[in-house]
mmCIF file of C-alpha atoms in Angstrom:
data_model
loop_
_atom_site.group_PDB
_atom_site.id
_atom_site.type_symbol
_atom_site.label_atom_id
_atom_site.label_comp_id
_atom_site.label_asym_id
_atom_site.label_seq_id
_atom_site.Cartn_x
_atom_site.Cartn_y
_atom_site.Cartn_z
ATOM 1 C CA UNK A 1 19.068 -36.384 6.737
ATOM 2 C CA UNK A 2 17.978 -35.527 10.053
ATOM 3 C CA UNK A 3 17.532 -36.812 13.380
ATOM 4 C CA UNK A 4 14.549 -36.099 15.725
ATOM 5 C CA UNK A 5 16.721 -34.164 17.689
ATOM 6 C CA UNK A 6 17.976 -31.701 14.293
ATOM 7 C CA UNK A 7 21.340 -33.107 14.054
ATOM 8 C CA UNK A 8 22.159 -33.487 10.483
ATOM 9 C CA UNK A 9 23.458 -37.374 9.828
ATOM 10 C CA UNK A 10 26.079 -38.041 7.524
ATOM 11 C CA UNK A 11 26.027 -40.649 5.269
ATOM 12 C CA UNK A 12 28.010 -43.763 5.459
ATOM 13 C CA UNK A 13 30.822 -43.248 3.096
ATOM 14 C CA UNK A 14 32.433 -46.889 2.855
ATOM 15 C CA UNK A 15 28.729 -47.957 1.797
ATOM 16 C CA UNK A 16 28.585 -44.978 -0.347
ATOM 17 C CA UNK A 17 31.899 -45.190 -2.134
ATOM 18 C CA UNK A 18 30.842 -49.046 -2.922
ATOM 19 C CA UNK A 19 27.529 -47.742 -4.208
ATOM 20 C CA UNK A 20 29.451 -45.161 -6.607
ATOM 21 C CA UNK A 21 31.890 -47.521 -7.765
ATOM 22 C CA UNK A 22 29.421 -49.751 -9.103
ATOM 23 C CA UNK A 23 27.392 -47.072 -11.288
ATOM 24 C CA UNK A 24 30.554 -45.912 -12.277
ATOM 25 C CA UNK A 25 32.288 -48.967 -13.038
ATOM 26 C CA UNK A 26 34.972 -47.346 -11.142
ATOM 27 C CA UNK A 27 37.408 -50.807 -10.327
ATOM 28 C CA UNK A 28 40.982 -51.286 -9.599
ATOM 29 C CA UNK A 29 42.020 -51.751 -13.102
ATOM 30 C CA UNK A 30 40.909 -48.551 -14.381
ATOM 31 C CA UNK A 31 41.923 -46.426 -10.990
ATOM 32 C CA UNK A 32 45.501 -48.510 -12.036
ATOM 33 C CA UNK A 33 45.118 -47.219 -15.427
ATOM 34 C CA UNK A 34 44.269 -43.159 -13.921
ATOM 35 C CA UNK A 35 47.734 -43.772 -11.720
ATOM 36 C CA UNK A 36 49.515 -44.738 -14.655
ATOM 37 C CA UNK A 37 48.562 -42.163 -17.485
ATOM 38 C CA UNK A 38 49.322 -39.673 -14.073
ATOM 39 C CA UNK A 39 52.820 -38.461 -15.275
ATOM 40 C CA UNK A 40 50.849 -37.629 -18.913
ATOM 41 C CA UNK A 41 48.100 -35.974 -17.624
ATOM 42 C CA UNK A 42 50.520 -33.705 -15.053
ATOM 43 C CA UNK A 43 51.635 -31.276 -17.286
ATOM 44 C CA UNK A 44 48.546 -30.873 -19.578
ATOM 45 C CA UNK A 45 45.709 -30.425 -15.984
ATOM 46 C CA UNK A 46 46.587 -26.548 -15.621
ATOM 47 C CA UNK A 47 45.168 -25.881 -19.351
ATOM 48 C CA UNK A 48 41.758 -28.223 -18.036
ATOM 49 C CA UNK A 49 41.229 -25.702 -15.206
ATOM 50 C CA UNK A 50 42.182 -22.626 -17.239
ATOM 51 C CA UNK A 51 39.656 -23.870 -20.223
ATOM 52 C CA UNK A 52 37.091 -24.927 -17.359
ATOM 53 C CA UNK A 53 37.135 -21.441 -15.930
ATOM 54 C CA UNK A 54 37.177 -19.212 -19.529
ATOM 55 C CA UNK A 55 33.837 -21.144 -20.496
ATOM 56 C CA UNK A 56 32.331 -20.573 -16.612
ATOM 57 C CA UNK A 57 33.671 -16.732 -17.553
ATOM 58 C CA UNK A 58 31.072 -17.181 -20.951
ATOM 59 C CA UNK A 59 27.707 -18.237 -19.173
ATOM 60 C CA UNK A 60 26.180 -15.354 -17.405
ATOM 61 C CA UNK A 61 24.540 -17.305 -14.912
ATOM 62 C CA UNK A 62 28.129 -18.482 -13.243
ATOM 63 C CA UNK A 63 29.751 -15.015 -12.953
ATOM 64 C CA UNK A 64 27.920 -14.507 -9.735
ATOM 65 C CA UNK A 65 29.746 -17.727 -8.335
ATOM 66 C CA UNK A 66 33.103 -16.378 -9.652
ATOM 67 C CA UNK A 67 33.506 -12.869 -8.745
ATOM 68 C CA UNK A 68 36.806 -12.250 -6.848
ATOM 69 C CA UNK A 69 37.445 -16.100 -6.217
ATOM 70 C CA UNK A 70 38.498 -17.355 -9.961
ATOM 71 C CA UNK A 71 42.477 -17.740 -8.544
ATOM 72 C CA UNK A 72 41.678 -18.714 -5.218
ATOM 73 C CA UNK A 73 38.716 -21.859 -7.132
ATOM 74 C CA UNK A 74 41.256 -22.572 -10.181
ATOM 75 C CA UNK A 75 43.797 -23.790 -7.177
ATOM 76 C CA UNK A 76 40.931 -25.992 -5.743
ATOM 77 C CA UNK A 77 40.338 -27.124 -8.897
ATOM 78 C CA UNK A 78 43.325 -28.134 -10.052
ATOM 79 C CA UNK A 79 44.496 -29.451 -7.136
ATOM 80 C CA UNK A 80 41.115 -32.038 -7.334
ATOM 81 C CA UNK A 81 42.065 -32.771 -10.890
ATOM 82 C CA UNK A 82 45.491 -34.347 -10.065
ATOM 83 C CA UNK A 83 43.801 -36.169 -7.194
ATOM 84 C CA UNK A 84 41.307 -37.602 -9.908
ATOM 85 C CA UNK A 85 44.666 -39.367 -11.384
ATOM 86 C CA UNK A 86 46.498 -40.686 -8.143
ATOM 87 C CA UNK A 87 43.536 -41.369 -6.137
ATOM 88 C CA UNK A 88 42.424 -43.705 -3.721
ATOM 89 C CA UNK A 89 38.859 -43.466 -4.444
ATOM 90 C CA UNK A 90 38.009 -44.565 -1.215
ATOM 91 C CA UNK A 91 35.590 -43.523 1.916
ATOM 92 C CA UNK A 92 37.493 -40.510 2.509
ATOM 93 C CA UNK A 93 37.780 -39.267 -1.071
ATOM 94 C CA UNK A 94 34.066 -40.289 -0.669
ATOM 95 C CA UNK A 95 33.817 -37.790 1.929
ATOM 96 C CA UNK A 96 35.870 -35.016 0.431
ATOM 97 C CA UNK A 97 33.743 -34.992 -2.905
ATOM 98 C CA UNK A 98 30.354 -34.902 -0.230
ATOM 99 C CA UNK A 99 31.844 -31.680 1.062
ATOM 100 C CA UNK A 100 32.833 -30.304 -2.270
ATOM 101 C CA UNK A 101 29.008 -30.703 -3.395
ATOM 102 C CA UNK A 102 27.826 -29.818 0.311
ATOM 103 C CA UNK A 103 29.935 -25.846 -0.344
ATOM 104 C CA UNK A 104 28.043 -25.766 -3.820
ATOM 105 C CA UNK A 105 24.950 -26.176 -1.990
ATOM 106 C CA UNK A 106 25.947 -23.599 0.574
ATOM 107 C CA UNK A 107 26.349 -20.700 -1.746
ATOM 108 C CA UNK A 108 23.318 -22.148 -3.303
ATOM 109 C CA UNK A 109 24.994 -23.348 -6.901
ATOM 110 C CA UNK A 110 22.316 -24.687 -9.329
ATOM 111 C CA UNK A 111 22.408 -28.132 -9.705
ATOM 112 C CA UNK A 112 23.021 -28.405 -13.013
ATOM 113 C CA UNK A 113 26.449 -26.363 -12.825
ATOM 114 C CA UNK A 114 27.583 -29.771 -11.369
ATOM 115 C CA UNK A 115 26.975 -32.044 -14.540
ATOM 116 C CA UNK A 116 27.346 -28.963 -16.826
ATOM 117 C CA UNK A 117 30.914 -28.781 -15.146
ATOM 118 C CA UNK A 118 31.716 -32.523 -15.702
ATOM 119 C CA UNK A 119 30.910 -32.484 -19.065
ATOM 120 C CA UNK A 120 32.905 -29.298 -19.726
ATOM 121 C CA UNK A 121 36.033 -30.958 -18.352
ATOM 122 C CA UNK A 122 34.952 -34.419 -19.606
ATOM 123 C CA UNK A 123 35.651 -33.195 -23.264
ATOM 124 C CA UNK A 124 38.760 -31.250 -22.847
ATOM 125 C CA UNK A 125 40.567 -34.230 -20.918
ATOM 126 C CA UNK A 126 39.520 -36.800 -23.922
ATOM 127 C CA UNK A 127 40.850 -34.220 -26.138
ATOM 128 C CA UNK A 128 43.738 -34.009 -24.463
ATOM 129 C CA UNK A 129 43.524 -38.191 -23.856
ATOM 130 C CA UNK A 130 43.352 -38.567 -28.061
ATOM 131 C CA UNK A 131 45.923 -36.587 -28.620
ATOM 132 C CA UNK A 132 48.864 -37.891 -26.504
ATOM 133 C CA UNK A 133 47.689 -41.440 -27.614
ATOM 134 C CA UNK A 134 46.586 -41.230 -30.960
ATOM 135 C CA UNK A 135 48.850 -44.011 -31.659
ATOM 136 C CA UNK A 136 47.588 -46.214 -29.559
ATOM 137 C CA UNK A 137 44.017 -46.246 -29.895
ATOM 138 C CA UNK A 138 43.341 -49.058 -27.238
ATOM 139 C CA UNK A 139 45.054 -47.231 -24.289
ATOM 140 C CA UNK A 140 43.149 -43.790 -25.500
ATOM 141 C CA UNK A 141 39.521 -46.003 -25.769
ATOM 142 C CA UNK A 142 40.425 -47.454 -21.826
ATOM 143 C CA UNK A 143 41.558 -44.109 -20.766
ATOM 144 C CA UNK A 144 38.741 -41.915 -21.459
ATOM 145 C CA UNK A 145 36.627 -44.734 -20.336
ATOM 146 C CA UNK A 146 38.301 -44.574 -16.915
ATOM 147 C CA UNK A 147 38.274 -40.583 -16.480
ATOM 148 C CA UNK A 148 34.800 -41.297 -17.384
ATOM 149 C CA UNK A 149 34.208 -43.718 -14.379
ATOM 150 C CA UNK A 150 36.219 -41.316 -11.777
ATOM 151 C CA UNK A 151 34.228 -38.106 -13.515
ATOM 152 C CA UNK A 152 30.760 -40.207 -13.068
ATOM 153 C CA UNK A 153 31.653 -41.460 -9.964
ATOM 154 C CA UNK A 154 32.648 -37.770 -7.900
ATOM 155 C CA UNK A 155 29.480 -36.354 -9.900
ATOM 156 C CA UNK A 156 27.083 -39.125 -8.122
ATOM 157 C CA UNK A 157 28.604 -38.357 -4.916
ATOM 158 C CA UNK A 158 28.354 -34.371 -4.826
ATOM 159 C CA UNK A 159 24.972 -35.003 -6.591
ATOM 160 C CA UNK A 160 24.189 -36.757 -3.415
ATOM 161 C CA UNK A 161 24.713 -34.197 -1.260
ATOM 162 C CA UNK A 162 22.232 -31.926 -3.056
ATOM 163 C CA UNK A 163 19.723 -34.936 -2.468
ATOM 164 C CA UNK A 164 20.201 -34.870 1.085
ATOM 165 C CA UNK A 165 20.156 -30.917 1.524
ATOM 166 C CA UNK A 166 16.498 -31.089 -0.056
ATOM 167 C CA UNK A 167 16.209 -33.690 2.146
ATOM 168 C CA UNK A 168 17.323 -32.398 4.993
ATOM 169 C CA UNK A 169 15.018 -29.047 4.189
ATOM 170 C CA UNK A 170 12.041 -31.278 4.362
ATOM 171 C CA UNK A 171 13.045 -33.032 7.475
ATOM 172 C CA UNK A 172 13.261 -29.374 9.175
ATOM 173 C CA UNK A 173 10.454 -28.721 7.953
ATOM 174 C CA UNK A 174 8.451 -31.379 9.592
ATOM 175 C CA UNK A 175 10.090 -31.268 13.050
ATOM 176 C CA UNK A 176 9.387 -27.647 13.243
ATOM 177 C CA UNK A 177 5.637 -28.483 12.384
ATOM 178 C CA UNK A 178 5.492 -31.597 13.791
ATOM 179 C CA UNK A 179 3.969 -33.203 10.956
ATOM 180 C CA UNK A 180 4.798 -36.862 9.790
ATOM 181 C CA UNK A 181 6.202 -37.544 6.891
ATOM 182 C CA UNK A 182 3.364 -39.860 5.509
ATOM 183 C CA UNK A 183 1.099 -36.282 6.145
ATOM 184 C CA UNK A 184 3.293 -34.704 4.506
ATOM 185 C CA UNK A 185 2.903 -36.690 1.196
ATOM 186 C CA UNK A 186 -0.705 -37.020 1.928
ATOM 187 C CA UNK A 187 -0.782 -32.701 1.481
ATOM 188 C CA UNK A 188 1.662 -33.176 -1.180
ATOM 189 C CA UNK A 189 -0.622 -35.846 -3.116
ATOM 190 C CA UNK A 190 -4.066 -34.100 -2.331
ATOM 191 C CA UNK A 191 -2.709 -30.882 -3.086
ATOM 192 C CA UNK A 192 -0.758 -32.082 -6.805
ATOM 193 C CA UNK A 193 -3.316 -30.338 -8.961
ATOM 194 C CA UNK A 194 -2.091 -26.904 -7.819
ATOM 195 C CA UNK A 195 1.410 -27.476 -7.666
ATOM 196 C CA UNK B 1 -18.920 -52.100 12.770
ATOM 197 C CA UNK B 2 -16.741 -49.410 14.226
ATOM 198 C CA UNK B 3 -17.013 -48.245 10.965
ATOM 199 C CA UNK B 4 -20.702 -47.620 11.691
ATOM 200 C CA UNK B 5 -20.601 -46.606 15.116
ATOM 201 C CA UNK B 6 -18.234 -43.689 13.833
ATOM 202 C CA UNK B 7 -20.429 -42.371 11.332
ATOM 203 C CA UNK B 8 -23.423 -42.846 13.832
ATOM 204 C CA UNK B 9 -21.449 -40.345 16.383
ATOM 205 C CA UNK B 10 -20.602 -37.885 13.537
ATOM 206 C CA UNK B 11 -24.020 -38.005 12.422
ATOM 207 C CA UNK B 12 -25.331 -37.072 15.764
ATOM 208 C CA UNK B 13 -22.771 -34.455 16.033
ATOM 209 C CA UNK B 14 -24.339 -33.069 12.840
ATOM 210 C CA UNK B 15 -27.965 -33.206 14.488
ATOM 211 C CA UNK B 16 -26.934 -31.940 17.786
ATOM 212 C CA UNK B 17 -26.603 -27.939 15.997
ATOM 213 C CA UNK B 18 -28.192 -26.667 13.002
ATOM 214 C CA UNK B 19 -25.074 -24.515 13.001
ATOM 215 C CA UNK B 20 -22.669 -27.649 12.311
ATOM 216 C CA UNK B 21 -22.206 -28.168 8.539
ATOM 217 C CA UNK B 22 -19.819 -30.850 8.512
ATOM 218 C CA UNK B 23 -17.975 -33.257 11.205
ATOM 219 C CA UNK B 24 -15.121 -36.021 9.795
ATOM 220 C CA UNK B 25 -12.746 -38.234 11.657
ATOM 221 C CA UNK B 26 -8.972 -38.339 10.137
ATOM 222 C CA UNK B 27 -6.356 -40.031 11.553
ATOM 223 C CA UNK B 28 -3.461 -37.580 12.093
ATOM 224 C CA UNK B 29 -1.409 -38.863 8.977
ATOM 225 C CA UNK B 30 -4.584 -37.106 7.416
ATOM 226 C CA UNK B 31 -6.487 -39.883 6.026
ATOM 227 C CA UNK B 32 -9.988 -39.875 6.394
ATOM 228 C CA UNK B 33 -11.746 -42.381 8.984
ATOM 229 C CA UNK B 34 -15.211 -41.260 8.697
ATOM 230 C CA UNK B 35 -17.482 -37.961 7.273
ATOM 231 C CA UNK B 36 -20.686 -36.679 6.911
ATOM 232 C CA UNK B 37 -19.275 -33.843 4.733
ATOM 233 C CA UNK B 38 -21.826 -32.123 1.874
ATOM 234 C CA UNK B 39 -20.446 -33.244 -1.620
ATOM 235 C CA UNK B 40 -18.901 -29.673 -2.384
ATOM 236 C CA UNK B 41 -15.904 -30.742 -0.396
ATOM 237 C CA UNK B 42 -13.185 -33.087 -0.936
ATOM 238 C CA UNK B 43 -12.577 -35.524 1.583
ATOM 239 C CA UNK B 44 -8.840 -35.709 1.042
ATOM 240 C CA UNK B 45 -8.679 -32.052 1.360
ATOM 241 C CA UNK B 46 -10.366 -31.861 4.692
ATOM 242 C CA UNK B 47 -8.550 -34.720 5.768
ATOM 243 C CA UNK B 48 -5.127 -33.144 4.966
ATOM 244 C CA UNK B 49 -5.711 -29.894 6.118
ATOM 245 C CA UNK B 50 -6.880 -30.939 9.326
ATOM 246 C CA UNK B 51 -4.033 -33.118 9.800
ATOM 247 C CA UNK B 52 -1.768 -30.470 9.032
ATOM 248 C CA UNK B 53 -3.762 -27.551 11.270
ATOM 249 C CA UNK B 54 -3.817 -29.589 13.930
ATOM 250 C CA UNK B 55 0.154 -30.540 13.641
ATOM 251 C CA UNK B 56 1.457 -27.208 13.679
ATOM 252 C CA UNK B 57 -1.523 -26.299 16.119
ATOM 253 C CA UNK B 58 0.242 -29.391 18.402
ATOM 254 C CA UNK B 59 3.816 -27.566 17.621
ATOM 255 C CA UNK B 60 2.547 -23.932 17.982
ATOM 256 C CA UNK B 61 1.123 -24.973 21.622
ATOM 257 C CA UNK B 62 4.531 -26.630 22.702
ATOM 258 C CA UNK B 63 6.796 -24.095 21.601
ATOM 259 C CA UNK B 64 4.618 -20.740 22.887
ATOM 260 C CA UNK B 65 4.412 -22.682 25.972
ATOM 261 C CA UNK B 66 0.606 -22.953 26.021
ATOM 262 C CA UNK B 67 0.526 -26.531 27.470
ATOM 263 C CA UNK B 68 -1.202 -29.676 25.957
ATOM 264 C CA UNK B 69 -3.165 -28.806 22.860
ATOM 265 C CA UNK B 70 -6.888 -28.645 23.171
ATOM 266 C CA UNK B 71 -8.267 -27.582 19.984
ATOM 267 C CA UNK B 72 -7.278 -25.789 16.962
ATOM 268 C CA UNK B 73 -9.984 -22.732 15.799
ATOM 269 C CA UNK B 74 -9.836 -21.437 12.201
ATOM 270 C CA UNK B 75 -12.682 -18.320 11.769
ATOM 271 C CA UNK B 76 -13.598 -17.137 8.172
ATOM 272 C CA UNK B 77 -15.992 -15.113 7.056
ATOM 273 C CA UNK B 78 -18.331 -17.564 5.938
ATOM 274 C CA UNK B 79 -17.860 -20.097 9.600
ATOM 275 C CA UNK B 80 -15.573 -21.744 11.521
ATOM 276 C CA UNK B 81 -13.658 -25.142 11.073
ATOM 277 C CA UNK B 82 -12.946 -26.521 14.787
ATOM 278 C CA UNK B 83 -10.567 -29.559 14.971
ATOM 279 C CA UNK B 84 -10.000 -31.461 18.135
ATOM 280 C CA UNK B 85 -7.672 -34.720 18.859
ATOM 281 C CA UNK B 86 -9.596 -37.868 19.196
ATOM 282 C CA UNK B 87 -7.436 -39.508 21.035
ATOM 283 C CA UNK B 88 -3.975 -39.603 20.426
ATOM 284 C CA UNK B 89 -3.886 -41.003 16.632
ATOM 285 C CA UNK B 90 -6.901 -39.008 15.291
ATOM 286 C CA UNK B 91 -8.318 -35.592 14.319
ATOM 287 C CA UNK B 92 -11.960 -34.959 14.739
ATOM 288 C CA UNK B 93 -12.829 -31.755 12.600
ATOM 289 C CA UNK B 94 -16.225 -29.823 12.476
ATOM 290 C CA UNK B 95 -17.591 -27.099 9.733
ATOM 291 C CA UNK B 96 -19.913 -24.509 11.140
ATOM 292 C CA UNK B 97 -21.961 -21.336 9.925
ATOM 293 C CA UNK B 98 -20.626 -18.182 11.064
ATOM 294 C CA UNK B 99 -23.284 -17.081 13.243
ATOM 295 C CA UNK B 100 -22.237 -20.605 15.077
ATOM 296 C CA UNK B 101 -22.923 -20.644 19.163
ATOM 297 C CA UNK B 102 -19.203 -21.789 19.604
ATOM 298 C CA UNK B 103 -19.836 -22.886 23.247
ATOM 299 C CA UNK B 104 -22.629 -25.455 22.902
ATOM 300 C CA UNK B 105 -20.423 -26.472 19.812
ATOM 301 C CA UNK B 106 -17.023 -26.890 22.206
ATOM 302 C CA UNK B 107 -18.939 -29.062 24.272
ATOM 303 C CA UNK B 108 -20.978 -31.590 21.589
ATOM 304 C CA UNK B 109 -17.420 -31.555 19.767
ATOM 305 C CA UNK B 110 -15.802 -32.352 23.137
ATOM 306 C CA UNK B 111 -18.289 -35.053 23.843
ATOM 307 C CA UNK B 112 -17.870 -36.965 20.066
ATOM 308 C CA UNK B 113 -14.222 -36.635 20.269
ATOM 309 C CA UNK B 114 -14.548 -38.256 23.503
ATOM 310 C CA UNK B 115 -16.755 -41.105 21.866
ATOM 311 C CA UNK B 116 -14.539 -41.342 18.619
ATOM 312 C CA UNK B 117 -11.546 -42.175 21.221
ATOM 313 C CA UNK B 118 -12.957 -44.898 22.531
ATOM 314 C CA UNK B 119 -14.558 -46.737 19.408
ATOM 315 C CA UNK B 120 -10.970 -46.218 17.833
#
């Protein structure tokens, strides 16, 4: 968003982590759980990023994004992957995933890279989930359901920031022309036939 | 009754040139107060567009430095569309042939907006 005087506003992200959490289902329990299937995951998180970035390698439409920055984004990445299993999911992880989506935005990353990447790395990690506990099919079922809630929950938030960079678009948009926004979606409505 | 009294000023607006087509009111979120438009044009249209003209006619003013805006002047080749604030929270626009005398049409425009202001 933006202020009448063009200053971009950030979001609350206390109020925004709580918001996450509860789509999510992100709660102590499971972020408990993510701490304590850490020293399991450790070892097995550098084949995620390297299986992440052969399928982005695959689809066309990414190699533009990847060019000359694969080694320098597979340390990002798998840096952000151990953080998804020690935590604390709170305002400022909040805030870090914001930025993360706010950069995709910036070099203008379709949205849909975003879930298309969480799925991608949704699947390998149950893989990997099922097969270190295959005999315990209770702690692989609350597992995956966890790295499900941490995966939904840093989605939501980075998905948010491409919410407010359309919105912040529009709100340039109508300080530069002065218009209101209710004129705005008076045009917008009057005009719906064309679009 | 203001209701009435509006559409009584437009009307007159309308009488005062042979060269004025159309006249509406819109309030400057563009929705429409008042017309005496023919039926070939939308209200909602007019009342957006004139909204939106006079908006970035407002901006366009106060960034080129040209002072308070007066009026906003669109010329096609088939007439003019003139829109002028009525007051501060309305839009008073005006359809006119091409051949239009634009000065006696300033002035009756000038005079309604004037009018319009004070019924709203």
């Amino acid at each position: 968003m933006i202020d009448k005087n063009g200053q971009i506003v950030r979001p609350d992200f206390v109020e925004l982590s709580e918001y996450a959490k509860v789509f999510s289902s992100l709660n102590s329990e499971k972020e408990a759980l993510l701490r304590d299937i850490a020293k399991d995951m450790a070892p097995r998180l550098n084949e995620v990023t390297e299986h992440f970035y052969e399928i982005l390698q695959s689809i066309p439409q990414a190699l533009p994004y990847l060019e000359g920055r694969t080694d320098a984004l597979k340390k990002t990445h798998l840096k952000w992957m151990q953080s998804l299993f020690t935590g604390p999911f709170d305002a400022a992880y909040t805030e870090s995933m914001y930025d993360v989506g706010d950069v995709h935005v910036k070099v203008n990353l379709p949205v849909e890279f975003m879930s298309g990447g969480i799925t991608l790395i949704c699947n390998e990690l149950y893989r990997i989930i099922h097969e270190l506990y295959q005999a315990d099919p209770k702690r692989a079922a609350d597992a995956v359901s966890a790295i499900s809630s941490v995966m939904g929950y840093s989605l939501l938030i980075m998905q948010k920031s491409y919410n407010a960079s359309v919105e912040e678009q529009l709100d340039k948009f109508l300080l530069i022309t002065g218009m209101s926004r209710a004129l705005f979606d008076k045009l917008a409505s009057t005009f719906k036939v064309l679009l | 009754m203001r209701e009435e009294m509006l559409g009584s000023i437009l009307s007159e607006l309308n009488g005062s040139s042979v060269d004025i087509e159309a006249s509406a009111v819109i309030s400057t979120d563009g929705l429409m107060i008042s017309a005496v438009l023919p039926q070939s044009l939308d209200e909602d249209r007019v009342g957006a567009m004139s909204a939106a003209m006079l908006s970035l006619g407002d901006r366009t003013a106060q960034e080129l430095a040209r002072g308070k805006l007066e009026q906003v002047l669109v010329k096609g080749d088939t007439g003019y569309v003139l829109m002028t604030y009525a007051g501060s929270d309305a839009v008073v626009t005006v359809l006119a042939k091409p051949k239009a005398k634009l000065g006696l049409i300033f002035l009756d425009v000038k005079r309604a907006a004037e009018n319009i202001a004070k019924v709203l």
